[in-house]
PDB file of C-alpha atoms in Angstrom:
ATOM      1  CA  MET A   1     -90.863 -48.472-239.819  1.00 35.00           C
ATOM      2  CA  ARG A   2     -93.326 -48.814-242.560  1.00 36.00           C
ATOM      3  CA  GLN A   3     -95.878 -45.952-242.897  1.00 40.00           C
ATOM      4  CA  GLY A   4     -99.514 -46.008-243.276  1.00 42.00           C
ATOM      5  CA  ASN A   5    -102.153 -47.870-241.092  1.00 45.00           C
ATOM      6  CA  THR A   6    -100.362 -50.816-239.484  1.00 45.00           C
ATOM      7  CA  LYS A   7    -103.917 -52.091-238.276  1.00 48.00           C
ATOM      8  CA  SER A   8    -104.997 -52.974-242.011  1.00 54.00           C
ATOM      9  CA  THR A   9    -101.540 -54.339-243.032  1.00 69.00           C
ATOM     10  CA  TYR A  10    -101.164 -56.189-239.943  1.00 81.00           C
ATOM     11  CA  ALA A  11    -104.949 -56.699-238.722  1.00 87.00           C
ATOM     12  CA  PHE A  12    -106.060 -59.281-235.911  1.00 93.00           C
ATOM     13  CA  PRO A  13    -109.218 -61.078-235.762  1.00 93.00           C
ATOM     14  CA  PRO A  14    -111.907 -59.182-233.591  1.00 94.00           C
ATOM     15  CA  VAL A  15    -110.909 -59.647-229.921  1.00 94.00           C
ATOM     16  CA  GLU A  16    -114.222 -61.015-229.211  1.00 94.00           C
ATOM     17  CA  THR A  17    -113.565 -64.307-230.958  1.00 95.00           C
ATOM     18  CA  ALA A  18    -110.653 -65.101-228.476  1.00 95.00           C
ATOM     19  CA  ASP A  19    -111.118 -68.417-226.863  1.00 95.00           C
ATOM     20  CA  GLU A  20    -112.272 -68.466-223.088  1.00 93.00           C
ATOM     21  CA  ASN A  21    -108.643 -68.297-222.121  1.00 93.00           C
ATOM     22  CA  GLY A  22    -107.878 -65.387-224.348  1.00 94.00           C
ATOM     23  CA  LEU A  23    -106.026 -67.121-227.301  1.00 95.00           C
ATOM     24  CA  LEU A  24    -107.123 -65.181-230.408  1.00 96.00           C
ATOM     25  CA  ALA A  25    -104.466 -66.241-233.189  1.00 95.00           C
ATOM     26  CA  TYR A  26    -101.138 -67.633-233.832  1.00 94.00           C
ATOM     27  CA  GLY A  27     -98.287 -67.482-236.409  1.00 93.00           C
ATOM     28  CA  GLY A  28     -97.196 -64.300-237.898  1.00 92.00           C
ATOM     29  CA  ASP A  29     -93.912 -62.780-236.762  1.00 94.00           C
ATOM     30  CA  LEU A  30     -92.488 -60.190-234.315  1.00 96.00           C
ATOM     31  CA  SER A  31     -91.863 -57.525-236.452  1.00 96.00           C
ATOM     32  CA  PRO A  32     -92.431 -53.818-234.901  1.00 96.00           C
ATOM     33  CA  GLU A  33     -95.223 -53.162-237.177  1.00 96.00           C
ATOM     34  CA  ARG A  34     -97.217 -56.607-236.185  1.00 96.00           C
ATOM     35  CA  LEU A  35     -96.316 -56.059-232.331  1.00 96.00           C
ATOM     36  CA  ILE A  36     -97.460 -52.253-232.745  1.00 96.00           C
ATOM     37  CA  SER A  37    -100.712 -53.446-234.309  1.00 95.00           C
ATOM     38  CA  ALA A  38    -101.291 -55.969-231.834  1.00 95.00           C
ATOM     39  CA  TYR A  39    -100.863 -53.777-228.911  1.00 94.00           C
ATOM     40  CA  GLU A  40    -103.428 -51.133-230.667  1.00 93.00           C
ATOM     41  CA  SER A  41    -105.930 -53.977-230.717  1.00 93.00           C
ATOM     42  CA  GLY A  42    -105.503 -55.401-227.019  1.00 92.00           C
ATOM     43  CA  VAL A  43    -103.431 -58.237-228.152  1.00 95.00           C
ATOM     44  CA  PHE A  44     -99.987 -59.468-227.251  1.00 94.00           C
ATOM     45  CA  PRO A  45     -97.921 -62.340-227.841  1.00 95.00           C
ATOM     46  CA  TRP A  46     -97.131 -65.123-225.235  1.00 90.00           C
ATOM     47  CA  PHE A  47     -95.638 -68.404-226.042  1.00 88.00           C
ATOM     48  CA  GLU A  48     -92.724 -70.667-225.334  1.00 84.00           C
ATOM     49  CA  SER A  49     -89.530 -71.730-227.458  1.00 84.00           C
ATOM     50  CA  GLY A  50     -90.508 -74.403-230.059  1.00 86.00           C
ATOM     51  CA  GLN A  51     -94.040 -73.061-230.334  1.00 87.00           C
ATOM     52  CA  PRO A  52     -95.647 -70.989-232.768  1.00 92.00           C
ATOM     53  CA  ILE A  53     -96.266 -67.557-232.119  1.00 94.00           C
ATOM     54  CA  LEU A  54     -99.309 -67.066-230.038  1.00 95.00           C
ATOM     55  CA  TRP A  55    -101.527 -64.085-229.723  1.00 96.00           C
ATOM     56  CA  TRP A  56    -103.621 -63.347-226.701  1.00 95.00           C
ATOM     57  CA  SER A  57    -106.437 -60.834-225.584  1.00 95.00           C
ATOM     58  CA  PRO A  58    -107.861 -62.193-222.291  1.00 91.00           C
ATOM     59  CA  PRO A  59    -111.150 -61.377-221.121  1.00 85.00           C
ATOM     60  CA  LYS A  60    -109.839 -59.356-218.135  1.00 81.00           C
ATOM     61  CA  ARG A  61    -107.074 -57.369-217.858  1.00 77.00           C
ATOM     62  CA  MET A  62    -105.477 -55.079-215.178  1.00 75.00           C
ATOM     63  CA  ILE A  63    -105.675 -51.336-215.888  1.00 72.00           C
ATOM     64  CA  LEU A  64    -103.786 -49.024-213.472  1.00 70.00           C
ATOM     65  CA  GLU A  65    -104.386 -45.243-213.943  1.00 70.00           C
ATOM     66  CA  PRO A  66    -101.206 -42.932-212.747  1.00 66.00           C
ATOM     67  CA  GLY A  67    -101.809 -41.844-209.260  1.00 70.00           C
ATOM     68  CA  GLU A  68    -104.001 -45.029-208.603  1.00 74.00           C
ATOM     69  CA  ILE A  69    -101.372 -46.719-206.853  1.00 74.00           C
ATOM     70  CA  LYS A  70    -101.761 -47.159-202.859  1.00 77.00           C
ATOM     71  CA  LEU A  71     -98.465 -47.369-201.134  1.00 76.00           C
ATOM     72  CA  SER A  72     -97.892 -49.129-197.972  1.00 79.00           C
ATOM     73  CA  LYS A  73     -96.172 -47.342-195.071  1.00 86.00           C
ATOM     74  CA  SER A  74     -93.313 -49.601-195.730  1.00 79.00           C
ATOM     75  CA  MET A  75     -93.142 -48.677-199.549  1.00 78.00           C
ATOM     76  CA  ARG A  76     -93.250 -45.109-198.442  1.00 78.00           C
ATOM     77  CA  GLN A  77     -90.634 -45.374-196.240  1.00 82.00           C
ATOM     78  CA  LEU A  78     -88.463 -47.210-198.801  1.00 77.00           C
ATOM     79  CA  ILE A  79     -88.830 -44.517-201.466  1.00 78.00           C
ATOM     80  CA  ALA A  80     -88.246 -41.878-198.921  1.00 77.00           C
ATOM     81  CA  SER A  81     -85.073 -43.693-197.815  1.00 78.00           C
ATOM     82  CA  GLN A  82     -83.510 -43.372-201.267  1.00 80.00           C
ATOM     83  CA  ARG A  83     -81.936 -46.629-200.820  1.00 84.00           C
ATOM     84  CA  PHE A  84     -82.265 -47.427-204.647  1.00 88.00           C
ATOM     85  CA  GLU A  85     -81.471 -45.354-207.614  1.00 91.00           C
ATOM     86  CA  ILE A  86     -83.921 -45.319-210.638  1.00 89.00           C
ATOM     87  CA  THR A  87     -82.829 -45.089-213.788  1.00 91.00           C
ATOM     88  CA  VAL A  88     -85.217 -45.132-217.154  1.00 92.00           C
ATOM     89  CA  ASP A  89     -84.140 -46.764-220.382  1.00 95.00           C
ATOM     90  CA  ASN A  90     -80.355 -47.230-219.413  1.00 96.00           C
ATOM     91  CA  ALA A  91     -80.646 -51.106-219.415  1.00 97.00           C
ATOM     92  CA  PHE A  92     -83.416 -52.329-221.581  1.00 97.00           C
ATOM     93  CA  LYS A  93     -81.862 -55.468-222.892  1.00 97.00           C
ATOM     94  CA  ASP A  94     -80.388 -56.519-219.519  1.00 97.00           C
ATOM     95  CA  VAL A  95     -83.883 -56.074-217.790  1.00 96.00           C
ATOM     96  CA  MET A  96     -85.447 -58.381-220.452  1.00 96.00           C
ATOM     97  CA  ASP A  97     -82.539 -60.799-219.987  1.00 96.00           C
ATOM     98  CA  ARG A  98     -83.118 -60.969-216.050  1.00 94.00           C
ATOM     99  CA  CYS A  99     -86.808 -61.315-216.387  1.00 93.00           C
ATOM    100  CA  SER A 100     -86.132 -64.207-218.784  1.00 92.00           C
ATOM    101  CA  LYS A 101     -83.912 -65.739-216.122  1.00 90.00           C
ATOM    102  CA  ILE A 102     -85.279 -65.230-212.525  1.00 79.00           C
ATOM    103  CA  PRO A 103     -86.919 -68.501-211.634  1.00 68.00           C
ATOM    104  CA  ARG A 104     -90.763 -67.838-210.940  1.00 69.00           C
ATOM    105  CA  LYS A 105     -93.020 -69.957-208.777  1.00 68.00           C
ATOM    106  CA  ASP A 106     -94.792 -72.736-210.794  1.00 66.00           C
ATOM    107  CA  GLN A 107     -93.286 -72.052-214.049  1.00 62.00           C
ATOM    108  CA  ASP A 108     -90.788 -74.685-215.622  1.00 64.00           C
ATOM    109  CA  SER A 109     -89.763 -72.194-218.466  1.00 60.00           C
ATOM    110  CA  THR A 110     -90.256 -68.728-219.687  1.00 72.00           C
ATOM    111  CA  TRP A 111     -92.057 -66.964-222.541  1.00 82.00           C
ATOM    112  CA  ILE A 112     -89.432 -64.366-222.741  1.00 91.00           C
ATOM    113  CA  THR A 113     -87.510 -65.975-225.671  1.00 91.00           C
ATOM    114  CA  GLU A 114     -84.495 -64.851-227.427  1.00 92.00           C
ATOM    115  CA  SER A 115     -86.824 -63.857-230.329  1.00 93.00           C
ATOM    116  CA  MET A 116     -88.998 -61.802-227.892  1.00 95.00           C
ATOM    117  CA  ILE A 117     -85.778 -59.992-226.617  1.00 96.00           C
ATOM    118  CA  ARG A 118     -84.669 -59.136-230.123  1.00 97.00           C
ATOM    119  CA  ALA A 119     -88.106 -57.988-230.940  1.00 97.00           C
ATOM    120  CA  TYR A 120     -88.738 -55.862-228.089  1.00 97.00           C
ATOM    121  CA  SER A 121     -85.136 -54.499-228.256  1.00 98.00           C
ATOM    122  CA  ARG A 122     -86.326 -53.341-231.438  1.00 98.00           C
ATOM    123  CA  LEU A 123     -89.299 -51.523-230.236  1.00 97.00           C
ATOM    124  CA  HIS A 124     -86.920 -50.264-227.605  1.00 98.00           C
ATOM    125  CA  GLU A 125     -84.688 -48.389-230.301  1.00 98.00           C
ATOM    126  CA  LEU A 126     -87.727 -47.248-231.848  1.00 97.00           C
ATOM    127  CA  GLY A 127     -89.113 -45.452-229.037  1.00 96.00           C
ATOM    128  CA  PHE A 128     -91.997 -47.828-228.122  1.00 96.00           C
ATOM    129  CA  ALA A 129     -90.627 -49.860-225.386  1.00 96.00           C
ATOM    130  CA  HIS A 130     -89.307 -48.612-222.235  1.00 94.00           C
ATOM    131  CA  SER A 131     -87.392 -50.089-218.926  1.00 95.00           C
ATOM    132  CA  PHE A 132     -87.360 -48.788-215.379  1.00 92.00           C
ATOM    133  CA  GLU A 133     -84.342 -50.028-213.600  1.00 94.00           C
ATOM    134  CA  THR A 134     -83.617 -49.951-209.857  1.00 92.00           C
ATOM    135  CA  ARG A 135     -79.990 -50.030-208.880  1.00 95.00           C
ATOM    136  CA  LYS A 136     -77.990 -50.596-205.647  1.00 93.00           C
ATOM    137  CA  ASN A 137     -74.537 -49.044-205.614  1.00 93.00           C
ATOM    138  CA  GLY A 138     -74.635 -49.164-209.155  1.00 93.00           C
ATOM    139  CA  LYS A 139     -75.758 -52.733-209.563  1.00 95.00           C
ATOM    140  CA  LEU A 140     -78.924 -53.759-211.335  1.00 96.00           C
ATOM    141  CA  VAL A 141     -80.991 -55.318-208.724  1.00 95.00           C
ATOM    142  CA  GLY A 142     -84.545 -54.941-210.127  1.00 93.00           C
ATOM    143  CA  GLY A 143     -86.661 -53.274-212.908  1.00 92.00           C
ATOM    144  CA  LEU A 144     -89.564 -53.725-215.156  1.00 92.00           C
ATOM    145  CA  TYR A 145     -90.301 -53.136-219.149  1.00 94.00           C
ATOM    146  CA  GLY A 146     -93.135 -52.664-221.345  1.00 92.00           C
ATOM    147  CA  VAL A 147     -94.501 -50.944-224.434  1.00 93.00           C
ATOM    148  CA  SER A 148     -95.632 -47.594-224.500  1.00 90.00           C
ATOM    149  CA  LEU A 149     -98.226 -46.304-227.209  1.00 90.00           C
ATOM    150  CA  GLY A 150     -99.477 -42.727-226.487  1.00 86.00           C
ATOM    151  CA  LYS A 151    -100.356 -42.259-222.762  1.00 81.00           C
ATOM    152  CA  ILE A 152    -100.822 -46.232-222.141  1.00 84.00           C
ATOM    153  CA  PHE A 153     -97.905 -48.346-221.061  1.00 84.00           C
ATOM    154  CA  PHE A 154     -98.128 -52.057-221.274  1.00 89.00           C
ATOM    155  CA  GLY A 155     -96.297 -53.774-218.453  1.00 87.00           C
ATOM    156  CA  GLU A 156     -94.767 -57.040-219.580  1.00 91.00           C
ATOM    157  CA  SER A 157     -92.677 -58.419-217.017  1.00 91.00           C
ATOM    158  CA  MET A 158     -90.509 -57.285-214.093  1.00 89.00           C
ATOM    159  CA  PHE A 159     -87.650 -58.733-211.689  1.00 91.00           C
ATOM    160  CA  HIS A 160     -85.784 -58.334-208.391  1.00 89.00           C
ATOM    161  CA  THR A 161     -82.715 -59.911-206.873  1.00 92.00           C
ATOM    162  CA  GLU A 162     -83.169 -57.728-203.732  1.00 90.00           C
ATOM    163  CA  SER A 163     -86.753 -57.141-201.898  1.00 83.00           C
ATOM    164  CA  LYS A 164     -88.820 -54.508-203.209  1.00 78.00           C
ATOM    165  CA  ALA A 165     -86.517 -53.724-206.066  1.00 81.00           C
ATOM    166  CA  SER A 166     -89.223 -54.401-208.619  1.00 77.00           C
ATOM    167  CA  LYS A 167     -92.025 -52.595-206.509  1.00 77.00           C
ATOM    168  CA  ASN A 168     -89.778 -49.298-206.346  1.00 74.00           C
ATOM    169  CA  PRO A 169     -89.683 -48.900-210.275  1.00 73.00           C
ATOM    170  CA  PHE A 170     -93.213 -49.664-210.755  1.00 70.00           C
ATOM    171  CA  TYR A 171     -94.008 -46.806-208.318  1.00 73.00           C
ATOM    172  CA  HIS A 172     -91.774 -44.480-210.278  1.00 69.00           C
ATOM    173  CA  PHE A 173     -92.706 -45.233-213.754  1.00 67.00           C
ATOM    174  CA  GLN A 174     -96.397 -43.508-212.824  1.00 67.00           C
ATOM    175  CA  GLU A 175     -94.215 -40.575-212.669  1.00 65.00           C
ATOM    176  CA  PHE A 176     -93.164 -41.079-216.156  1.00 62.00           C
ATOM    177  CA  ALA A 177     -96.547 -41.570-217.521  1.00 56.00           C
TER     178      ALA A 177
END
């Protein structure tokens, strides 16, 4: 990666200038430097295939501090049962691929395009993106991925093919923080 201040080289407009939905800017590229500068600024890319790269900073964001997750009785039982195996960073691209292909209610397409998979896989190679995988009998049945900068983890997407298989790594990722 290029050394120096990524914010000055790949600066975004002030987040206060985003529209009411959070759209801040469009265009640019998905280089590691630009993505890191975006996350450092509270900005993330979200667009569909065939659109320009759209950069967002919505007015409300969920923030969850490690240790703040409240577990239901059934979730505590699931974790204690060790029904699933949790791995970290063993199947990053597979998790992204699955997140892009699992149908979602009220969505016809995905924002996780091939260009996004390549870009975030590069961030993973550089140590800035991570995946938390859920396996059952060795088979990938759930997971989540996101970007990590310092002590902050930006969760991007999760999937499951078996009930609670995405909630389980969500709980365990706080132990990673």
